[in-house]
């Protein structure tokens, strides 16, 4: 049994993008209700803190940090057509990035083995110099830089299974061979990046792995890609820490995208990733909430992943994916050749 740390806090409901916005405070309220009393189930609550300006500046430009801080003077302010904030959003976003840092620190200190950070606003679309796609600060990218600078790690892997491509995270580490960014996403789709030929540049060439998928993919395709690409790439890269951009908008009930994943499927891909993580990174894995906009699907999927993090299911058999698939086979072939996997 592993000790799983959970970050969840009512203060994540203070960021108000406005009526009718899918990235709404109720997402955290639903997760709080679902995880209520989670300590009794063996989970450990980790208290979030606000990320400092220095920590956010590991990823973001000072001018942009000033812009987000200045948005707190407005009741409502739009960074772009999708990304609206309220006066509380700046502080909530600092608490989101800092919540992930607190959890990462708890894992590095050995207080917990792994964890899940239920934070908002999400982060993976946020670029160094701008907000985008509901995201203000790139929570996962800040955590990866923190693991490099503060904890001296040489190899960090980020697995992004949100249905949208994590453009901000990819761009942060484009030329960094020490952070492997791997994303599965619907394509073509928002934000438009994440083609299979985007593999990183300069010294970072090869340390970006994109698995763009057509709409309509579900558990079978994801499981096959995790078995055939994610697992061997993780073992080959041998990260010391694995971060997951855990969005649940690839769920079949999600209103924003066109994938057909189920909560059981999220559990299965999580188990595969945790098995590889156990061997190379001593279980050090922190999942960070990104998207997921249908409340029942979101809570069921998060509970399933949290259950997997507990470690008792690690050795349980997984459903076998189909032996071949016209949709994912070309992707598998391209990446196995690039990584020299037979
Ligand atoms: Zn998303």
XYZ file of C-alpha atoms and ligand atoms in Angstrom:
343
model
C 0.000 0.000 0.000
C 1.354 3.403 -0.969
C 0.816 6.679 0.879
C -1.018 9.043 -1.462
C -1.070 12.775 -0.802
C -4.104 14.798 -1.875
C -4.249 18.551 -2.437
C -7.808 19.860 -2.445
C -9.084 23.092 -0.943
C -12.235 25.197 -0.971
C -10.079 28.199 -1.955
C -9.750 26.725 -5.486
C -13.409 27.657 -5.961
C -12.669 31.411 -5.684
C -11.573 31.806 -9.335
C -14.743 32.758 -11.282
C -14.447 32.769 -15.087
C -18.131 33.752 -15.314
C -21.570 32.232 -15.724
C -21.756 29.392 -18.215
C -17.992 28.863 -18.378
C -17.132 25.134 -18.384
C -14.059 25.586 -16.144
C -16.233 26.443 -13.149
C -15.831 26.378 -9.361
C -18.295 23.467 -9.118
C -15.565 21.180 -10.485
C -13.649 21.517 -7.217
C -16.827 21.466 -5.105
C -17.762 18.115 -6.702
C -14.289 16.712 -6.068
C -14.328 17.948 -2.475
C -17.627 16.138 -1.913
C -16.299 12.971 -3.543
C -13.048 13.019 -1.575
C -14.658 14.094 1.698
C -13.263 12.076 4.551
C -10.507 10.812 2.279
C -8.099 10.645 5.234
C -10.155 7.755 6.540
C -9.382 5.894 3.322
C -5.646 6.136 3.942
C -5.055 9.300 1.921
C -3.028 12.147 3.396
C -4.097 15.761 2.962
C -1.272 18.053 1.855
C -1.858 21.750 2.592
C -1.431 23.983 -0.471
C 0.577 27.204 -0.381
C 0.839 30.127 -2.794
C 3.705 29.852 -5.286
C 6.193 32.707 -4.966
C 7.026 35.101 -7.798
C 10.488 33.507 -8.022
C 8.935 30.055 -8.461
C 6.495 31.233 -11.144
C 9.368 33.046 -12.882
C 11.012 29.654 -13.486
C 8.496 29.408 -16.368
C 6.830 32.792 -16.842
C 8.138 36.191 -17.957
C 8.149 38.940 -15.283
C 5.986 41.199 -17.475
C 3.325 38.520 -17.745
C 3.383 37.893 -13.979
C 2.742 41.631 -13.505
C -0.175 41.447 -15.959
C -1.834 38.597 -14.036
C -1.263 40.423 -10.736
C -2.838 43.563 -12.224
C -5.942 41.597 -13.287
C -6.853 41.322 -9.585
C -7.963 44.974 -9.731
C -10.853 43.970 -12.024
C -14.137 42.234 -11.211
C -13.943 40.644 -14.644
C -11.109 40.622 -17.118
C -10.453 38.565 -20.279
C -6.954 37.488 -21.316
C -8.500 36.005 -24.462
C -11.910 34.797 -25.617
C -11.694 31.648 -23.454
C -9.697 32.852 -20.511
C -11.701 35.053 -18.156
C -10.705 35.943 -14.613
C -12.199 37.544 -11.525
C -10.426 39.566 -8.846
C -9.648 36.383 -6.872
C -8.139 34.542 -9.833
C -4.560 35.745 -9.433
C -4.329 34.423 -5.897
C -6.178 31.197 -6.800
C -3.722 30.582 -9.639
C -0.765 31.094 -7.283
C -2.373 28.609 -4.911
C -2.834 26.133 -7.796
C 0.844 26.249 -8.795
C 1.908 26.262 -5.126
C -0.398 23.348 -4.301
C 1.467 21.229 -6.829
C 4.805 22.399 -5.401
C 3.707 21.477 -1.865
C 2.756 17.993 -3.049
C 5.975 17.529 -5.015
C 7.955 18.608 -1.941
C 6.021 16.131 0.232
C 6.931 13.318 -2.173
C 10.598 14.381 -2.281
C 10.667 14.550 1.532
C 9.275 11.021 1.718
C 6.163 12.153 3.590
C 4.003 10.582 0.884
C 4.854 8.209 -1.985
C 2.773 9.854 -4.700
C -0.175 12.197 -5.000
C -3.010 13.938 -6.783
C -3.413 17.730 -6.847
C -7.051 18.796 -7.416
C -6.288 22.387 -8.379
C -7.742 25.056 -10.636
C -7.298 27.080 -12.748
C -5.605 24.445 -14.935
C -2.187 25.117 -16.436
C -0.978 23.235 -19.499
C -1.987 25.813 -22.144
C -0.328 28.730 -20.314
C 2.750 29.978 -22.183
C 5.741 31.838 -20.744
C 4.227 35.173 -21.706
C 0.485 34.630 -21.930
C -2.663 33.064 -20.518
C -4.526 30.702 -22.815
C -7.264 28.066 -22.865
C -8.577 28.655 -19.282
C -4.957 28.522 -17.946
C -3.029 31.269 -16.119
C 0.132 29.676 -14.688
C 1.555 26.432 -16.028
C 1.300 24.403 -12.820
C 3.004 21.272 -14.162
C 5.822 23.158 -15.889
C 6.549 25.164 -12.723
C 6.691 21.887 -10.766
C 9.082 20.300 -13.269
C 11.423 23.331 -13.091
C 11.186 23.221 -9.284
C 12.229 19.550 -9.331
C 15.234 20.496 -11.466
C 16.337 23.620 -9.583
C 15.265 22.976 -6.006
C 15.691 19.211 -5.852
C 18.490 18.830 -8.415
C 16.782 16.154 -10.524
C 18.318 15.352 -13.909
C 15.344 13.635 -15.558
C 11.660 14.525 -15.175
C 8.891 13.074 -17.338
C 5.557 14.798 -17.952
C 2.712 12.664 -19.287
C -0.206 14.790 -20.521
C -3.395 12.786 -21.114
C -5.733 15.796 -21.199
C -7.686 15.673 -24.479
C -6.066 18.951 -25.574
C -2.388 19.290 -26.454
C -0.304 20.854 -23.678
C 1.233 23.556 -25.853
C 2.550 25.646 -22.966
C 4.303 22.724 -21.321
C 5.810 21.546 -24.609
C 7.139 25.015 -25.406
C 8.632 25.437 -21.912
C 10.826 22.362 -22.396
C 11.251 22.331 -26.192
C 15.044 22.554 -26.008
C 15.530 20.836 -22.642
C 16.671 17.194 -22.872
C 16.163 16.761 -19.098
C 12.364 17.064 -19.234
C 10.582 14.536 -21.428
C 7.139 15.779 -22.468
C 4.713 13.161 -23.780
C 1.163 14.055 -24.804
C -1.864 12.125 -26.086
C -4.533 14.401 -27.485
C -7.323 14.821 -29.999
C -5.932 16.237 -33.249
C -6.714 18.352 -35.161
C -8.303 20.224 -32.273
C -7.639 23.136 -29.917
C -4.922 24.466 -29.554
C -3.710 23.145 -32.933
C -0.207 22.111 -31.879
C 1.004 18.589 -31.043
C 1.721 17.048 -34.457
C 3.755 13.843 -34.512
C 6.716 15.693 -36.068
C 7.005 18.082 -33.115
C 9.809 16.247 -31.297
C 11.662 19.088 -29.560
C 14.549 21.148 -30.885
C 18.250 21.685 -30.337
C 19.496 19.688 -27.367
C 15.892 18.801 -26.590
C 15.296 17.040 -29.895
C 13.694 13.678 -29.127
C 12.491 14.693 -25.661
C 9.026 15.631 -26.940
C 6.688 12.783 -27.852
C 3.345 13.658 -29.419
C 0.587 11.113 -29.946
C -2.114 13.004 -31.889
C -5.340 10.989 -32.176
C -8.469 11.399 -34.284
C -11.786 11.967 -32.508
C -13.573 8.796 -31.474
C -10.664 7.017 -29.756
C -11.342 5.327 -26.436
C -9.935 2.986 -23.806
C -8.581 0.447 -26.325
C -6.522 2.960 -28.317
C -5.193 4.722 -25.212
C -4.279 1.426 -23.535
C -2.453 0.240 -26.630
C -0.466 3.474 -26.846
C 0.418 3.291 -23.157
C 1.629 -0.302 -23.601
C 3.492 0.258 -26.860
C 4.890 3.781 -26.482
C 4.427 5.373 -23.047
C 5.679 2.389 -21.031
C 8.832 1.663 -23.089
C 9.682 5.366 -23.483
C 9.345 5.831 -19.717
C 11.617 2.857 -19.017
C 14.163 4.056 -21.592
C 14.237 7.684 -20.365
C 14.226 6.488 -16.730
C 12.812 9.650 -15.106
C 13.432 10.281 -11.412
C 9.949 11.810 -11.117
C 6.789 11.576 -13.213
C 4.264 14.413 -13.413
C 0.883 13.825 -15.026
C -1.217 16.551 -16.633
C -4.358 14.675 -15.684
C -7.274 16.066 -17.643
C -10.434 14.012 -17.941
C -11.981 15.718 -20.962
C -11.226 12.666 -23.144
C -14.083 10.987 -21.231
C -16.987 9.941 -23.468
C -19.410 12.073 -21.408
C -17.306 15.241 -21.627
C -19.038 18.044 -23.551
C -15.894 19.741 -24.918
C -14.221 17.005 -26.968
C -14.909 13.919 -29.025
C -13.086 11.021 -27.342
C -14.684 7.929 -25.782
C -12.608 7.137 -22.691
C -14.270 5.741 -19.552
C -13.208 6.064 -15.922
C -12.070 2.415 -16.096
C -9.845 3.363 -19.032
C -8.247 6.213 -17.077
C -7.612 3.739 -14.259
C -5.984 1.297 -16.671
C -3.604 3.789 -18.309
C -2.736 5.126 -14.861
C -1.874 1.605 -13.662
C 0.411 1.053 -16.656
C 2.196 4.332 -16.007
C 2.506 3.608 -12.270
C 4.073 0.211 -12.982
C 6.801 1.818 -15.080
C 7.187 4.629 -12.527
C 7.622 2.101 -9.735
C 10.592 0.581 -11.528
C 12.404 3.725 -12.618
C 11.325 6.449 -10.183
C 10.508 4.580 -6.977
C 6.772 5.419 -7.274
C 7.470 9.180 -7.372
C 4.457 10.407 -9.339
C 2.208 13.436 -8.921
C -0.945 13.837 -11.021
C -2.264 17.364 -11.502
C -5.818 18.168 -12.539
C -6.177 19.899 -15.922
C -9.513 19.655 -17.829
C -12.635 17.546 -17.306
C -15.969 19.344 -17.469
C -18.710 16.767 -16.873
C -18.927 16.563 -13.102
C -19.948 12.898 -12.742
C -17.320 11.739 -15.257
C -14.710 13.991 -13.639
C -15.268 12.770 -10.075
C -15.546 9.092 -11.095
C -12.311 9.340 -13.091
C -10.384 11.186 -10.363
C -11.528 8.632 -7.759
C -10.403 5.847 -10.065
C -6.940 7.370 -10.533
C -6.613 8.056 -6.793
C -7.523 4.416 -6.180
C -4.750 3.328 -8.573
C -2.247 5.614 -6.831
C -2.922 3.644 -3.629
C -0.941 0.835 -5.227
C -3.107 -2.143 -4.275
C -4.216 -2.676 -7.882
C -0.697 -2.437 -9.368
C -0.413 -6.163 -9.994
C -4.010 -6.694 -11.113
C -4.400 -7.778 -14.735
C -5.375 -5.175 -17.320
C -7.804 -5.681 -20.177
C -5.864 -6.560 -23.319
C -6.116 -3.953 -26.031
C -6.712 -5.153 -29.605
C -3.568 -6.536 -31.230
C -3.690 -3.992 -34.006
C -5.417 -0.771 -34.806
C -5.335 1.184 -38.021
C -5.655 4.372 -35.983
C -2.714 3.993 -33.639
C -0.350 1.576 -35.442
C 1.334 4.253 -37.595
C 1.951 6.352 -34.464
C 3.415 3.390 -32.630
C 5.692 2.554 -35.557
C 6.959 6.141 -35.855
C 7.822 6.459 -32.181
C 9.274 2.976 -31.763
C 11.606 3.648 -34.670
C 12.620 7.040 -33.266
C 13.329 5.537 -29.834
C 15.007 2.420 -31.216
C 12.465 0.134 -29.589
C 12.146 -3.224 -31.320
Zn -8.351 19.873 -21.949
